[in-house]
PDB file of C-alpha atoms in Angstrom:
ATOM      1  CA  MET A 645       0.000   0.000   0.000  1.00  0.00           C
ATOM      2  CA  ASN A 646       1.368   3.412  -0.926  1.00  0.00           C
ATOM      3  CA  ALA A 647       0.481   6.896   0.302  1.00  0.00           C
ATOM      4  CA  GLU A 648      -0.221   8.585  -3.021  1.00  0.00           C
ATOM      5  CA  PHE A 649      -3.693   9.747  -1.918  1.00  0.00           C
ATOM      6  CA  ARG A 650      -3.140  10.000   1.827  1.00  0.00           C
ATOM      7  CA  ARG A 651      -5.531  12.414   3.560  1.00  0.00           C
ATOM      8  CA  ARG A 652      -7.630  12.700   0.397  1.00  0.00           C
ATOM      9  CA  VAL A 653     -11.338  11.904   0.322  1.00  0.00           C
ATOM     10  CA  ALA A 654     -12.666  10.153  -2.774  1.00  0.00           C
ATOM     11  CA  LEU A 655     -16.304   9.474  -3.633  1.00  0.00           C
ATOM     12  CA  VAL A 656     -16.987   6.656  -6.099  1.00  0.00           C
ATOM     13  CA  THR A 657     -20.465   5.928  -7.487  1.00  0.00           C
ATOM     14  CA  GLY A 658     -21.240   2.575  -9.061  1.00  0.00           C
ATOM     15  CA  ALA A 659     -18.885   1.053  -6.505  1.00  0.00           C
ATOM     16  CA  GLY A 660     -20.772  -2.230  -6.391  1.00  0.00           C
ATOM     17  CA  SER A 661     -19.923  -3.142  -9.980  1.00  0.00           C
ATOM     18  CA  ARG A 662     -16.809  -5.197 -10.684  1.00  0.00           C
ATOM     19  CA  LEU A 663     -14.984  -2.252 -12.244  1.00  0.00           C
ATOM     20  CA  GLY A 664     -16.264   0.190  -9.631  1.00  0.00           C
ATOM     21  CA  GLY A 665     -15.040  -2.097  -6.876  1.00  0.00           C
ATOM     22  CA  GLU A 666     -11.611  -2.255  -8.484  1.00  0.00           C
ATOM     23  CA  VAL A 667     -11.426   1.558  -8.541  1.00  0.00           C
ATOM     24  CA  VAL A 668     -12.494   1.769  -4.882  1.00  0.00           C
ATOM     25  CA  GLU A 669      -9.869  -0.776  -3.902  1.00  0.00           C
ATOM     26  CA  ALA A 670      -7.115   0.890  -5.941  1.00  0.00           C
ATOM     27  CA  LEU A 671      -7.772   4.291  -4.352  1.00  0.00           C
ATOM     28  CA  ALA A 672      -8.000   2.810  -0.864  1.00  0.00           C
ATOM     29  CA  ARG A 673      -4.688   0.974  -1.340  1.00  0.00           C
ATOM     30  CA  ARG A 674      -3.184   4.337  -2.249  1.00  0.00           C
ATOM     31  CA  SER A 675      -4.312   5.548   1.207  1.00  0.00           C
ATOM     32  CA  ALA A 676      -7.409   7.504   0.154  1.00  0.00           C
ATOM     33  CA  LEU A 677     -10.483   7.503   2.364  1.00  0.00           C
ATOM     34  CA  VAL A 678     -13.115   6.230  -0.057  1.00  0.00           C
ATOM     35  CA  ALA A 679     -16.864   6.754   0.174  1.00  0.00           C
ATOM     36  CA  ALA A 680     -18.164   3.850  -1.928  1.00  0.00           C
ATOM     37  CA  VAL A 681     -21.662   4.500  -3.284  1.00  0.00           C
ATOM     38  CA  ASP A 682     -24.088   2.115  -4.969  1.00  0.00           C
ATOM     39  CA  GLY A 683     -27.784   1.375  -5.175  1.00  0.00           C
ATOM     40  CA  ASP A 684     -27.252  -2.341  -4.489  1.00  0.00           C
ATOM     41  CA  GLY A 685     -26.923  -2.618  -0.721  1.00  0.00           C
ATOM     42  CA  PRO A 686     -25.819  -6.267  -0.352  1.00  0.00           C
ATOM     43  CA  ARG A 687     -23.229  -6.043  -3.115  1.00  0.00           C
ATOM     44  CA  LEU A 688     -21.877  -2.808  -1.658  1.00  0.00           C
ATOM     45  CA  ALA A 689     -21.746  -4.282   1.851  1.00  0.00           C
ATOM     46  CA  ASP A 690     -19.702  -7.239   0.613  1.00  0.00           C
ATOM     47  CA  LEU A 691     -17.147  -4.901  -0.982  1.00  0.00           C
ATOM     48  CA  VAL A 692     -16.850  -2.646   2.061  1.00  0.00           C
ATOM     49  CA  GLU A 693     -16.531  -5.556   4.491  1.00  0.00           C
ATOM     50  CA  ARG A 694     -13.793  -7.210   2.418  1.00  0.00           C
ATOM     51  CA  LEU A 695     -11.733  -4.033   2.110  1.00  0.00           C
ATOM     52  CA  ARG A 696     -12.189  -3.023   5.744  1.00  0.00           C
ATOM     53  CA  ASP A 697     -11.012  -6.469   6.812  1.00  0.00           C
ATOM     54  CA  GLU A 698      -7.762  -5.613   5.028  1.00  0.00           C
ATOM     55  CA  GLY A 699      -7.446  -2.400   7.012  1.00  0.00           C
ATOM     56  CA  LEU A 700      -8.459  -0.064   4.199  1.00  0.00           C
ATOM     57  CA  LEU A 701     -10.436   3.136   4.806  1.00  0.00           C
ATOM     58  CA  VAL A 702     -13.719   2.546   2.976  1.00  0.00           C
ATOM     59  CA  ALA A 703     -17.225   3.667   3.936  1.00  0.00           C
ATOM     60  CA  GLY A 704     -20.311   2.341   2.144  1.00  0.00           C
ATOM     61  CA  ARG A 705     -23.304   4.503   1.281  1.00  0.00           C
ATOM     62  CA  GLN A 706     -26.395   3.136  -0.467  1.00  0.00           C
ATOM     63  CA  ILE A 707     -28.357   5.744  -2.435  1.00  0.00           C
ATOM     64  CA  ASP A 708     -30.224   6.255  -5.701  1.00  0.00           C
ATOM     65  CA  VAL A 709     -28.107   8.600  -7.836  1.00  0.00           C
ATOM     66  CA  THR A 710     -31.149   9.537  -9.923  1.00  0.00           C
ATOM     67  CA  SER A 711     -32.443  11.574  -6.959  1.00  0.00           C
ATOM     68  CA  SER A 712     -30.782  14.975  -6.697  1.00  0.00           C
ATOM     69  CA  ASP A 713     -31.972  15.344  -3.103  1.00  0.00           C
ATOM     70  CA  ALA A 714     -30.429  11.999  -2.147  1.00  0.00           C
ATOM     71  CA  VAL A 715     -27.153  12.905  -3.833  1.00  0.00           C
ATOM     72  CA  ASP A 716     -26.957  16.312  -2.146  1.00  0.00           C
ATOM     73  CA  ALA A 717     -27.687  14.724   1.232  1.00  0.00           C
ATOM     74  CA  LEU A 718     -24.997  12.120   0.613  1.00  0.00           C
ATOM     75  CA  VAL A 719     -22.329  14.668  -0.302  1.00  0.00           C
ATOM     76  CA  ASP A 720     -23.242  16.779   2.738  1.00  0.00           C
ATOM     77  CA  GLN A 721     -22.935  13.724   4.988  1.00  0.00           C
ATOM     78  CA  VAL A 722     -19.611  12.598   3.510  1.00  0.00           C
ATOM     79  CA  GLU A 723     -18.097  16.061   3.890  1.00  0.00           C
ATOM     80  CA  ARG A 724     -19.351  16.415   7.465  1.00  0.00           C
ATOM     81  CA  GLU A 725     -17.982  13.012   8.483  1.00  0.00           C
ATOM     82  CA  PHE A 726     -14.756  12.786   6.497  1.00  0.00           C
ATOM     83  CA  GLY A 727     -13.930  16.243   5.133  1.00  0.00           C
ATOM     84  CA  PRO A 728     -14.095  17.892   1.705  1.00  0.00           C
ATOM     85  CA  VAL A 729     -14.380  15.556  -1.269  1.00  0.00           C
ATOM     86  CA  ASP A 730     -11.115  15.859  -3.193  1.00  0.00           C
ATOM     87  CA  ALA A 731     -11.967  13.388  -5.945  1.00  0.00           C
ATOM     88  CA  LEU A 732     -15.152  12.119  -7.580  1.00  0.00           C
ATOM     89  CA  VAL A 733     -15.336   9.052  -9.808  1.00  0.00           C
ATOM     90  CA  ALA A 734     -18.792   8.811 -11.399  1.00  0.00           C
ATOM     91  CA  MET A 735     -19.273   5.204 -12.530  1.00  0.00           C
ATOM     92  CA  ALA A 736     -22.913   4.386 -11.782  1.00  0.00           C
ATOM     93  CA  GLY A 737     -24.491   2.871 -14.874  1.00  0.00           C
ATOM     94  CA  ALA A 738     -27.386   0.821 -16.184  1.00  0.00           C
ATOM     95  CA  LEU A 739     -27.377  -1.341 -19.301  1.00  0.00           C
ATOM     96  CA  ARG A 740     -30.797  -2.157 -20.757  1.00  0.00           C
ATOM     97  CA  LEU A 741     -30.348  -4.166 -23.956  1.00  0.00           C
ATOM     98  CA  GLY A 742     -32.833  -4.346 -26.818  1.00  0.00           C
ATOM     99  CA  PRO A 743     -33.492  -3.312 -30.430  1.00  0.00           C
ATOM    100  CA  ALA A 744     -33.966   0.412 -30.986  1.00  0.00           C
ATOM    101  CA  LEU A 745     -37.551  -0.065 -32.172  1.00  0.00           C
ATOM    102  CA  SER A 746     -38.461  -2.248 -29.198  1.00  0.00           C
ATOM    103  CA  ILE A 747     -37.092  -0.147 -26.327  1.00  0.00           C
ATOM    104  CA  THR A 748     -39.789   0.259 -23.704  1.00  0.00           C
ATOM    105  CA  ASP A 749     -40.595   3.584 -22.115  1.00  0.00           C
ATOM    106  CA  GLN A 750     -39.350   2.174 -18.823  1.00  0.00           C
ATOM    107  CA  ASP A 751     -35.998   1.006 -20.210  1.00  0.00           C
ATOM    108  CA  TRP A 752     -35.442   4.301 -22.014  1.00  0.00           C
ATOM    109  CA  SER A 753     -36.291   6.376 -18.939  1.00  0.00           C
ATOM    110  CA  HIS A 754     -34.200   4.191 -16.626  1.00  0.00           C
ATOM    111  CA  SER A 755     -31.175   4.372 -18.931  1.00  0.00           C
ATOM    112  CA  LEU A 756     -31.308   8.156 -19.085  1.00  0.00           C
ATOM    113  CA  ALA A 757     -32.031   8.483 -15.364  1.00  0.00           C
ATOM    114  CA  VAL A 758     -29.036   6.445 -14.223  1.00  0.00           C
ATOM    115  CA  ASN A 759     -26.491   7.035 -16.978  1.00  0.00           C
ATOM    116  CA  ALA A 760     -27.132  10.721 -17.669  1.00  0.00           C
ATOM    117  CA  THR A 761     -29.132  12.239 -14.813  1.00  0.00           C
ATOM    118  CA  GLY A 762     -27.133  10.284 -12.236  1.00  0.00           C
ATOM    119  CA  VAL A 763     -23.884  11.700 -13.618  1.00  0.00           C
ATOM    120  CA  PHE A 764     -25.423  15.185 -13.696  1.00  0.00           C
ATOM    121  CA  ASN A 765     -26.688  14.990 -10.109  1.00  0.00           C
ATOM    122  CA  THR A 766     -23.409  13.707  -8.713  1.00  0.00           C
ATOM    123  CA  CYS A 767     -21.105  15.975 -10.668  1.00  0.00           C
ATOM    124  CA  ARG A 768     -23.180  19.081  -9.997  1.00  0.00           C
ATOM    125  CA  SER A 769     -23.335  18.461  -6.268  1.00  0.00           C
ATOM    126  CA  VAL A 770     -19.632  17.702  -5.866  1.00  0.00           C
ATOM    127  CA  ALA A 771     -18.296  20.200  -8.412  1.00  0.00           C
ATOM    128  CA  THR A 772     -20.222  23.084  -6.863  1.00  0.00           C
ATOM    129  CA  ARG A 773     -18.412  22.489  -3.591  1.00  0.00           C
ATOM    130  CA  MET A 774     -15.077  21.955  -5.330  1.00  0.00           C
ATOM    131  CA  VAL A 775     -15.320  25.249  -7.212  1.00  0.00           C
ATOM    132  CA  GLY A 776     -16.093  27.007  -3.937  1.00  0.00           C
ATOM    133  CA  ARG A 777     -12.832  25.614  -2.544  1.00  0.00           C
ATOM    134  CA  GLY A 778     -10.857  26.203  -5.740  1.00  0.00           C
ATOM    135  CA  ARG A 779      -9.707  22.598  -6.146  1.00  0.00           C
ATOM    136  CA  GLY A 780     -10.848  19.089  -6.993  1.00  0.00           C
ATOM    137  CA  ARG A 781     -10.765  16.348  -9.616  1.00  0.00           C
ATOM    138  CA  ILE A 782     -13.626  14.557 -11.327  1.00  0.00           C
ATOM    139  CA  VAL A 783     -13.470  11.505 -13.582  1.00  0.00           C
ATOM    140  CA  VAL A 784     -16.562  10.205 -15.369  1.00  0.00           C
ATOM    141  CA  VAL A 785     -16.372   6.563 -16.434  1.00  0.00           C
ATOM    142  CA  PRO A 786     -19.261   5.357 -18.628  1.00  0.00           C
ATOM    143  CA  ALA A 787     -20.129   1.809 -17.615  1.00  0.00           C
ATOM    144  CA  HIS A 788     -19.576   0.293 -21.047  1.00  0.00           C
ATOM    145  CA  ALA A 789     -17.750   1.373 -24.172  1.00  0.00           C
ATOM    146  CA  VAL A 790     -19.718   2.060 -27.345  1.00  0.00           C
ATOM    147  CA  ALA A 791     -17.024   2.809 -29.887  1.00  0.00           C
ATOM    148  CA  ALA A 792     -19.404   2.475 -32.856  1.00  0.00           C
ATOM    149  CA  PRO A 793     -23.160   2.093 -33.322  1.00  0.00           C
ATOM    150  CA  ARG A 794     -24.310  -1.501 -32.982  1.00  0.00           C
ATOM    151  CA  PRO A 795     -27.585  -3.342 -32.483  1.00  0.00           C
ATOM    152  CA  GLY A 796     -29.131  -3.682 -29.075  1.00  0.00           C
ATOM    153  CA  VAL A 797     -27.541  -0.786 -27.183  1.00  0.00           C
ATOM    154  CA  ALA A 798     -29.435   2.281 -28.417  1.00  0.00           C
ATOM    155  CA  ALA A 799     -30.784   3.296 -25.000  1.00  0.00           C
ATOM    156  CA  TYR A 800     -27.418   2.915 -23.324  1.00  0.00           C
ATOM    157  CA  ALA A 801     -25.488   4.605 -26.135  1.00  0.00           C
ATOM    158  CA  ALA A 802     -27.823   7.611 -26.141  1.00  0.00           C
ATOM    159  CA  SER A 803     -27.655   8.053 -22.378  1.00  0.00           C
ATOM    160  CA  ARG A 804     -23.891   7.537 -22.391  1.00  0.00           C
ATOM    161  CA  ALA A 805     -23.471  10.187 -25.085  1.00  0.00           C
ATOM    162  CA  ALA A 806     -25.472  12.634 -22.975  1.00  0.00           C
ATOM    163  CA  ALA A 807     -23.295  11.963 -19.930  1.00  0.00           C
ATOM    164  CA  VAL A 808     -20.064  12.384 -21.905  1.00  0.00           C
ATOM    165  CA  ALA A 809     -21.252  15.635 -23.500  1.00  0.00           C
ATOM    166  CA  TYR A 810     -22.257  16.994 -20.092  1.00  0.00           C
ATOM    167  CA  ALA A 811     -18.902  16.053 -18.552  1.00  0.00           C
ATOM    168  CA  GLU A 812     -16.953  17.679 -21.378  1.00  0.00           C
ATOM    169  CA  CYS A 813     -18.942  20.923 -21.058  1.00  0.00           C
ATOM    170  CA  LEU A 814     -18.530  20.798 -17.276  1.00  0.00           C
ATOM    171  CA  ALA A 815     -14.770  20.424 -17.707  1.00  0.00           C
ATOM    172  CA  VAL A 816     -14.585  23.624 -19.738  1.00  0.00           C
ATOM    173  CA  GLU A 817     -16.679  25.578 -17.243  1.00  0.00           C
ATOM    174  CA  VAL A 818     -15.041  24.504 -13.973  1.00  0.00           C
ATOM    175  CA  ALA A 819     -11.418  24.590 -15.101  1.00  0.00           C
ATOM    176  CA  ALA A 820     -11.095  28.264 -14.206  1.00  0.00           C
ATOM    177  CA  GLY A 821     -12.298  27.392 -10.704  1.00  0.00           C
ATOM    178  CA  GLY A 822      -9.411  25.017 -10.139  1.00  0.00           C
ATOM    179  CA  VAL A 823     -11.441  21.848 -10.787  1.00  0.00           C
ATOM    180  CA  HIS A 824     -10.293  19.314 -13.363  1.00  0.00           C
ATOM    181  CA  CYS A 825     -12.742  16.991 -15.081  1.00  0.00           C
ATOM    182  CA  ALA A 826     -12.139  14.128 -17.506  1.00  0.00           C
ATOM    183  CA  VAL A 827     -13.898  11.241 -19.205  1.00  0.00           C
ATOM    184  CA  VAL A 828     -12.283   7.805 -19.317  1.00  0.00           C
ATOM    185  CA  ALA A 829     -13.826   5.472 -21.894  1.00  0.00           C
ATOM    186  CA  PRO A 830     -13.452   1.841 -20.833  1.00  0.00           C
ATOM    187  CA  ALA A 831     -12.554   0.428 -24.243  1.00  0.00           C
ATOM    188  CA  ASP A 832      -9.932  -1.629 -22.430  1.00  0.00           C
ATOM    189  CA  VAL A 833     -11.225  -2.255 -18.904  1.00  0.00           C
ATOM    190  CA  ARG A 834      -7.764  -3.431 -17.824  1.00  0.00           C
ATOM    191  CA  ARG A 835      -6.526   0.154 -18.172  1.00  0.00           C
ATOM    192  CA  VAL A 836      -9.433   1.991 -16.546  1.00  0.00           C
ATOM    193  CA  VAL A 837      -8.225   1.730 -12.950  1.00  0.00           C
ATOM    194  CA  ASP A 838      -4.728   2.932 -13.835  1.00  0.00           C
ATOM    195  CA  GLU A 839      -6.104   5.812 -15.921  1.00  0.00           C
ATOM    196  CA  VAL A 840      -8.469   6.923 -13.162  1.00  0.00           C
ATOM    197  CA  CYS A 841      -5.708   6.880 -10.546  1.00  0.00           C
ATOM    198  CA  PHE A 842      -3.357   8.710 -12.912  1.00  0.00           C
ATOM    199  CA  LEU A 843      -5.884  11.474 -13.559  1.00  0.00           C
ATOM    200  CA  LEU A 844      -6.868  11.844  -9.914  1.00  0.00           C
ATOM    201  CA  GLY A 845      -3.219  11.983  -8.985  1.00  0.00           C
ATOM    202  CA  GLY A 846      -2.600  15.018 -11.173  1.00  0.00           C
ATOM    203  CA  GLY A 847      -2.102  13.441 -14.585  1.00  0.00           C
ATOM    204  CA  GLY A 848      -2.897  15.035 -17.928  1.00  0.00           C
ATOM    205  CA  VAL A 849      -6.625  15.570 -17.613  1.00  0.00           C
ATOM    206  CA  SER A 850      -6.958  17.432 -20.888  1.00  0.00           C
ATOM    207  CA  ASP A 851      -5.667  14.385 -22.773  1.00  0.00           C
ATOM    208  CA  ALA A 852      -8.590  12.284 -21.586  1.00  0.00           C
ATOM    209  CA  LEU A 853     -11.387  14.648 -22.592  1.00  0.00           C
ATOM    210  CA  GLY A 854     -13.571  13.408 -25.373  1.00  0.00           C
ATOM    211  CA  ALA A 855     -12.654   9.754 -24.815  1.00  0.00           C
TER     212      ALA A 855
END
């Protein structure tokens, strides 16, 4: 375990997924205090228990990222208990598969709510506080890569595109306030954890925009 992120508070949404759990663990092993967030309570509890048993500083928080009130309350609680959030990794995602002409209203709405609105709610809440402090780093990681249009992923691809566009616009707007924002596209999931840690550690954020 190294001390690269010692005394830094990181908030990771989508922590219960395999990739989200790997990011939480990587940050914790670099001595960050990680607030791991997911809507799946049992899966999140398993992750937190395993990492705490290894002596890592991880706190689990179960919320619905599609609720702006729930997100704001979460960020307030994390900052009261642990201190200002230095790093946000927005990874919460939902994948509803199906042909474009057969997408149900529910699947379409759920995809947009989690993949786009969830990113918006989390980034807005955290970034507002970061700008007020003049520092902070945000990395948005879409749950799945969609390098080219293909059958069966229209709802996810559309919601993912919205999240990426929002994050790129956010990056331009908050840069002057000392906050750095990037998008990491998981085309190669083996590299995502390293890229996230590199960017949160002060790496070349501008190089990752538009991924």
